[in-house]
Each structure stands twice: as C-alpha cells, then as structure tokens.
Amino acid sequence: MLTAMVESAAERDGIELYLSTHAVLGIPVPASLLVTAASGDPEHPGPLPVDTIADSLRGAHGRAAEIDTVTLPSGPAVRCRRTEHTEETKGLGQPEDQPNTVLDFYLPVPNSGAWLLLTFSTPMPVPEIADAQVEMFEAIAASLRWTYTS
C-alpha cells in the first residue's frame, strides 16, 4: 500500500508526501498530505485570480464538491472539499459507499504565476471523524507562511 501511495504521488509530480498512521485508543486514524506545485501559464504571466481557479474547479466537480475562496495567513487560496474512491482504496477492500474525504488548498506562490497545491486525504467513512480530520487539515494549511529573503 505504501509503495502504491508513493508511486501515485510521483505520478502527480508530488514534491512532498506526509503519511500518518496515528492511532487513538487503538483505532487507526490514517491521513495523508501530498504537496505539489504547478508552474504558471507562460502565455499569461503573473498569478491567476483565486476566483478563476475556484470557477474552474466548480466546472470540473459540479455540486460534488464544496469550493470556496478563503484567506489564509499566507494569503488568498481556494479550498475544495470532496469525496473520492481511488483504485488503491478499492484494492484494500474499502467499500464503494465509504469514499475518502479529500481537502485541497490551492495557494498562489507570491511574485510568480505558480501554485502550491496541498491535498489532504483521509479514508474515514464516519462523517464525524472525517469532519474532525478536515478541521485538522485546515489548521495545517493555516500554518503555512511565506518567507521572503533578499
């Protein structure tokens, strides 16, 4: 399973992958964070407005996702919460009616047209636990700060 996750992250051009196998009261509470970067569009230098990214995501996911523009300490961002069922989780026997909860944050990289994408995921079929995990994911995203050097 770990090999499949790492290969999937590499296929998505992941630059960082964090995995948690933490257990609470003996019950595993798995979570992952994949960090990827996307360079800007060379034909349109400079950052795209977050509203443009949000509208594009709404077009891609429709009503199957909660998509908002938010302001984090690092600046404006797009937040996208959705569910998905991957081949990896199907292979592990996760039932179709219990998809993963996924929370994406799209953050523009200052002074460039590039974007940083934080993809948090948890295969928690119990909504209350998934909601608690999402709160933790949001706190992690809110901890990001840009540092400027000269």
PDB file of C-alpha atoms in Angstrom:
ATOM      1  CA  MET A   1       0.000   0.000   0.000  1.00  0.00           C
ATOM      2  CA  LEU A   2       2.819   2.401   0.875  1.00  0.00           C
ATOM      3  CA  THR A   3       4.531   1.701  -2.452  1.00  0.00           C
ATOM      4  CA  ALA A   4       1.272   2.406  -4.321  1.00  0.00           C
ATOM      5  CA  MET A   5       0.807   5.697  -2.475  1.00  0.00           C
ATOM      6  CA  VAL A   6       4.353   6.827  -3.208  1.00  0.00           C
ATOM      7  CA  GLU A   7       4.047   5.842  -6.879  1.00  0.00           C
ATOM      8  CA  SER A   8       0.739   7.715  -7.136  1.00  0.00           C
ATOM      9  CA  ALA A   9       2.336  10.805  -5.552  1.00  0.00           C
ATOM     10  CA  ALA A  10       5.243  10.617  -8.009  1.00  0.00           C
ATOM     11  CA  GLU A  11       2.853  10.312 -10.962  1.00  0.00           C
ATOM     12  CA  ARG A  12       1.156  13.509  -9.760  1.00  0.00           C
ATOM     13  CA  ASP A  13       4.541  15.301  -9.554  1.00  0.00           C
ATOM     14  CA  GLY A  14       4.421  15.382  -5.765  1.00  0.00           C
ATOM     15  CA  ILE A  15       7.255  17.226  -4.082  1.00  0.00           C
ATOM     16  CA  GLU A  16       6.370  16.182  -0.511  1.00  0.00           C
ATOM     17  CA  LEU A  17       4.281  13.311   0.859  1.00  0.00           C
ATOM     18  CA  TYR A  18       3.339  13.036   4.508  1.00  0.00           C
ATOM     19  CA  LEU A  19       1.595   9.960   5.894  1.00  0.00           C
ATOM     20  CA  SER A  20       0.108   9.449   9.333  1.00  0.00           C
ATOM     21  CA  THR A  21      -0.689   6.076  10.792  1.00  0.00           C
ATOM     22  CA  HIS A  22      -1.583   7.522  14.172  1.00  0.00           C
ATOM     23  CA  ALA A  23      -3.964   5.500  16.357  1.00  0.00           C
ATOM     24  CA  VAL A  24      -6.343   6.802  19.011  1.00  0.00           C
ATOM     25  CA  LEU A  25      -7.444   4.271  21.614  1.00  0.00           C
ATOM     26  CA  GLY A  26      -6.073   1.547  19.377  1.00  0.00           C
ATOM     27  CA  ILE A  27      -8.121   2.672  16.349  1.00  0.00           C
ATOM     28  CA  PRO A  28      -6.065   3.769  13.320  1.00  0.00           C
ATOM     29  CA  VAL A  29      -6.774   7.304  12.118  1.00  0.00           C
ATOM     30  CA  PRO A  30      -4.966   7.435   8.772  1.00  0.00           C
ATOM     31  CA  ALA A  31      -4.312  10.654   6.893  1.00  0.00           C
ATOM     32  CA  SER A  32      -2.060  11.901   4.127  1.00  0.00           C
ATOM     33  CA  LEU A  33      -0.830  15.195   2.726  1.00  0.00           C
ATOM     34  CA  LEU A  34       0.535  15.454  -0.797  1.00  0.00           C
ATOM     35  CA  VAL A  35       2.225  18.725  -1.757  1.00  0.00           C
ATOM     36  CA  THR A  36       2.543  19.530  -5.452  1.00  0.00           C
ATOM     37  CA  ALA A  37       3.500  22.645  -7.374  1.00  0.00           C
ATOM     38  CA  ALA A  38       2.201  23.869 -10.696  1.00  0.00           C
ATOM     39  CA  SER A  39       4.093  26.407 -12.743  1.00  0.00           C
ATOM     40  CA  GLY A  40       2.244  29.336 -14.201  1.00  0.00           C
ATOM     41  CA  ASP A  41       0.942  29.624 -17.734  1.00  0.00           C
ATOM     42  CA  PRO A  42       3.797  31.032 -19.876  1.00  0.00           C
ATOM     43  CA  GLU A  43       1.240  32.676 -22.194  1.00  0.00           C
ATOM     44  CA  HIS A  44      -0.309  34.538 -19.245  1.00  0.00           C
ATOM     45  CA  PRO A  45       2.482  35.505 -16.849  1.00  0.00           C
ATOM     46  CA  GLY A  46       1.547  36.501 -13.344  1.00  0.00           C
ATOM     47  CA  PRO A  47      -0.845  34.917 -10.908  1.00  0.00           C
ATOM     48  CA  LEU A  48      -4.363  33.900 -11.856  1.00  0.00           C
ATOM     49  CA  PRO A  49      -7.069  35.250  -9.558  1.00  0.00           C
ATOM     50  CA  VAL A  50      -8.234  32.678  -6.999  1.00  0.00           C
ATOM     51  CA  ASP A  51     -11.793  33.172  -8.298  1.00  0.00           C
ATOM     52  CA  THR A  52     -10.665  31.842 -11.695  1.00  0.00           C
ATOM     53  CA  ILE A  53      -9.286  28.674 -10.085  1.00  0.00           C
ATOM     54  CA  ALA A  54     -12.449  28.283  -7.980  1.00  0.00           C
ATOM     55  CA  ASP A  55     -14.686  28.637 -11.053  1.00  0.00           C
ATOM     56  CA  SER A  56     -12.601  26.073 -12.933  1.00  0.00           C
ATOM     57  CA  LEU A  57     -12.936  23.612 -10.035  1.00  0.00           C
ATOM     58  CA  ARG A  58     -16.692  24.204  -9.860  1.00  0.00           C
ATOM     59  CA  GLY A  59     -16.869  23.334 -13.538  1.00  0.00           C
ATOM     60  CA  ALA A  60     -14.832  20.169 -13.002  1.00  0.00           C
ATOM     61  CA  HIS A  61     -16.571  18.913  -9.848  1.00  0.00           C
ATOM     62  CA  GLY A  62     -20.034  20.457 -10.078  1.00  0.00           C
ATOM     63  CA  ARG A  63     -22.087  20.002  -6.938  1.00  0.00           C
ATOM     64  CA  ALA A  64     -19.949  17.042  -5.856  1.00  0.00           C
ATOM     65  CA  ALA A  65     -17.526  19.387  -4.061  1.00  0.00           C
ATOM     66  CA  GLU A  66     -17.608  22.310  -1.629  1.00  0.00           C
ATOM     67  CA  ILE A  67     -15.478  25.014  -3.261  1.00  0.00           C
ATOM     68  CA  ASP A  68     -14.730  28.371  -1.634  1.00  0.00           C
ATOM     69  CA  THR A  69     -12.187  31.129  -1.819  1.00  0.00           C
ATOM     70  CA  VAL A  70     -10.632  31.716   1.590  1.00  0.00           C
ATOM     71  CA  THR A  71      -7.996  33.913   3.143  1.00  0.00           C
ATOM     72  CA  LEU A  72      -5.263  32.056   4.998  1.00  0.00           C
ATOM     73  CA  PRO A  73      -2.364  33.697   6.858  1.00  0.00           C
ATOM     74  CA  SER A  74      -0.332  33.004   3.687  1.00  0.00           C
ATOM     75  CA  GLY A  75      -2.858  34.911   1.564  1.00  0.00           C
ATOM     76  CA  PRO A  76      -5.817  34.118  -0.681  1.00  0.00           C
ATOM     77  CA  ALA A  77      -6.474  30.471  -1.513  1.00  0.00           C
ATOM     78  CA  VAL A  78      -9.063  28.116  -2.942  1.00  0.00           C
ATOM     79  CA  ARG A  79     -10.486  25.413  -0.664  1.00  0.00           C
ATOM     80  CA  CYS A  80     -12.092  22.327  -2.230  1.00  0.00           C
ATOM     81  CA  ARG A  81     -13.648  19.561  -0.109  1.00  0.00           C
ATOM     82  CA  ARG A  82     -14.840  16.438  -1.896  1.00  0.00           C
ATOM     83  CA  THR A  83     -15.058  12.686  -1.638  1.00  0.00           C
ATOM     84  CA  GLU A  84     -13.433  10.118  -3.899  1.00  0.00           C
ATOM     85  CA  HIS A  85     -12.864   6.402  -4.137  1.00  0.00           C
ATOM     86  CA  THR A  86      -9.452   5.505  -5.579  1.00  0.00           C
ATOM     87  CA  GLU A  87      -8.135   2.304  -7.082  1.00  0.00           C
ATOM     88  CA  GLU A  88      -5.741   1.996  -4.131  1.00  0.00           C
ATOM     89  CA  THR A  89      -8.562   2.041  -1.582  1.00  0.00           C
ATOM     90  CA  LYS A  90     -10.682  -0.320  -3.661  1.00  0.00           C
ATOM     91  CA  GLY A  91      -7.735  -2.719  -3.688  1.00  0.00           C
ATOM     92  CA  LEU A  92      -7.610  -2.549   0.095  1.00  0.00           C
ATOM     93  CA  GLY A  93     -11.262  -3.524   0.326  1.00  0.00           C
ATOM     94  CA  GLN A  94     -12.723  -0.110   1.141  1.00  0.00           C
ATOM     95  CA  PRO A  95     -16.450  -0.292   0.314  1.00  0.00           C
ATOM     96  CA  GLU A  96     -17.742   1.858  -2.573  1.00  0.00           C
ATOM     97  CA  ASP A  97     -20.214   3.583  -0.251  1.00  0.00           C
ATOM     98  CA  GLN A  98     -17.407   4.762   2.062  1.00  0.00           C
ATOM     99  CA  PRO A  99     -15.248   7.112  -0.034  1.00  0.00           C
ATOM    100  CA  ASN A 100     -12.195   9.065   1.084  1.00  0.00           C
ATOM    101  CA  THR A 101     -12.633  12.629   2.283  1.00  0.00           C
ATOM    102  CA  VAL A 102     -10.292  14.934   0.356  1.00  0.00           C
ATOM    103  CA  LEU A 103      -9.481  18.563   1.115  1.00  0.00           C
ATOM    104  CA  ASP A 104      -7.457  20.553  -1.414  1.00  0.00           C
ATOM    105  CA  PHE A 105      -5.961  24.004  -0.914  1.00  0.00           C
ATOM    106  CA  TYR A 106      -4.717  25.891  -3.971  1.00  0.00           C
ATOM    107  CA  LEU A 107      -2.305  28.637  -2.895  1.00  0.00           C
ATOM    108  CA  PRO A 108      -0.739  31.145  -5.276  1.00  0.00           C
ATOM    109  CA  VAL A 109       3.017  31.420  -4.822  1.00  0.00           C
ATOM    110  CA  PRO A 110       3.867  35.099  -4.264  1.00  0.00           C
ATOM    111  CA  ASN A 111       5.606  37.024  -7.043  1.00  0.00           C
ATOM    112  CA  SER A 112       5.085  34.243  -9.596  1.00  0.00           C
ATOM    113  CA  GLY A 113       2.365  32.563 -11.589  1.00  0.00           C
ATOM    114  CA  ALA A 114       2.978  29.278  -9.782  1.00  0.00           C
ATOM    115  CA  TRP A 115       0.574  27.479  -7.435  1.00  0.00           C
ATOM    116  CA  LEU A 116       1.144  25.241  -4.450  1.00  0.00           C
ATOM    117  CA  LEU A 117      -1.447  22.503  -4.019  1.00  0.00           C
ATOM    118  CA  LEU A 118      -1.983  20.827  -0.653  1.00  0.00           C
ATOM    119  CA  THR A 119      -4.054  17.637  -0.967  1.00  0.00           C
ATOM    120  CA  PHE A 120      -5.166  16.163   2.342  1.00  0.00           C
ATOM    121  CA  SER A 121      -6.939  12.819   2.379  1.00  0.00           C
ATOM    122  CA  THR A 122      -8.444  10.504   4.947  1.00  0.00           C
ATOM    123  CA  PRO A 123     -10.313   7.250   4.316  1.00  0.00           C
ATOM    124  CA  MET A 124     -12.722   7.863   7.177  1.00  0.00           C
ATOM    125  CA  PRO A 125     -16.218   6.541   6.479  1.00  0.00           C
ATOM    126  CA  VAL A 126     -17.674   8.072   9.655  1.00  0.00           C
ATOM    127  CA  PRO A 127     -18.633  11.684   8.802  1.00  0.00           C
ATOM    128  CA  GLU A 128     -17.997  12.998  12.315  1.00  0.00           C
ATOM    129  CA  ILE A 129     -14.432  11.694  12.271  1.00  0.00           C
ATOM    130  CA  ALA A 130     -13.890  12.936   8.732  1.00  0.00           C
ATOM    131  CA  ASP A 131     -15.134  16.382   9.801  1.00  0.00           C
ATOM    132  CA  ALA A 132     -12.650  16.400  12.699  1.00  0.00           C
ATOM    133  CA  GLN A 133      -9.865  15.388  10.308  1.00  0.00           C
ATOM    134  CA  VAL A 134     -10.856  18.232   7.954  1.00  0.00           C
ATOM    135  CA  GLU A 135     -10.562  20.683  10.865  1.00  0.00           C
ATOM    136  CA  MET A 136      -7.048  19.384  11.490  1.00  0.00           C
ATOM    137  CA  PHE A 137      -6.210  19.688   7.767  1.00  0.00           C
ATOM    138  CA  GLU A 138      -7.471  23.278   7.759  1.00  0.00           C
ATOM    139  CA  ALA A 139      -5.268  24.086  10.765  1.00  0.00           C
ATOM    140  CA  ILE A 140      -2.235  22.648   8.969  1.00  0.00           C
ATOM    141  CA  ALA A 141      -2.985  24.699   5.841  1.00  0.00           C
ATOM    142  CA  ALA A 142      -3.395  27.808   8.011  1.00  0.00           C
ATOM    143  CA  SER A 143       0.086  27.241   9.447  1.00  0.00           C
ATOM    144  CA  LEU A 144       1.736  27.912   6.046  1.00  0.00           C
ATOM    145  CA  ARG A 145       3.618  31.192   5.832  1.00  0.00           C
ATOM    146  CA  TRP A 146       5.716  32.602   3.018  1.00  0.00           C
ATOM    147  CA  THR A 147       9.209  33.795   3.883  1.00  0.00           C
ATOM    148  CA  TYR A 148      10.972  36.391   1.787  1.00  0.00           C
ATOM    149  CA  THR A 149      14.734  36.533   1.521  1.00  0.00           C
ATOM    150  CA  SER A 150      16.871  39.079  -0.236  1.00  0.00           C
TER     151      SER A 150
END
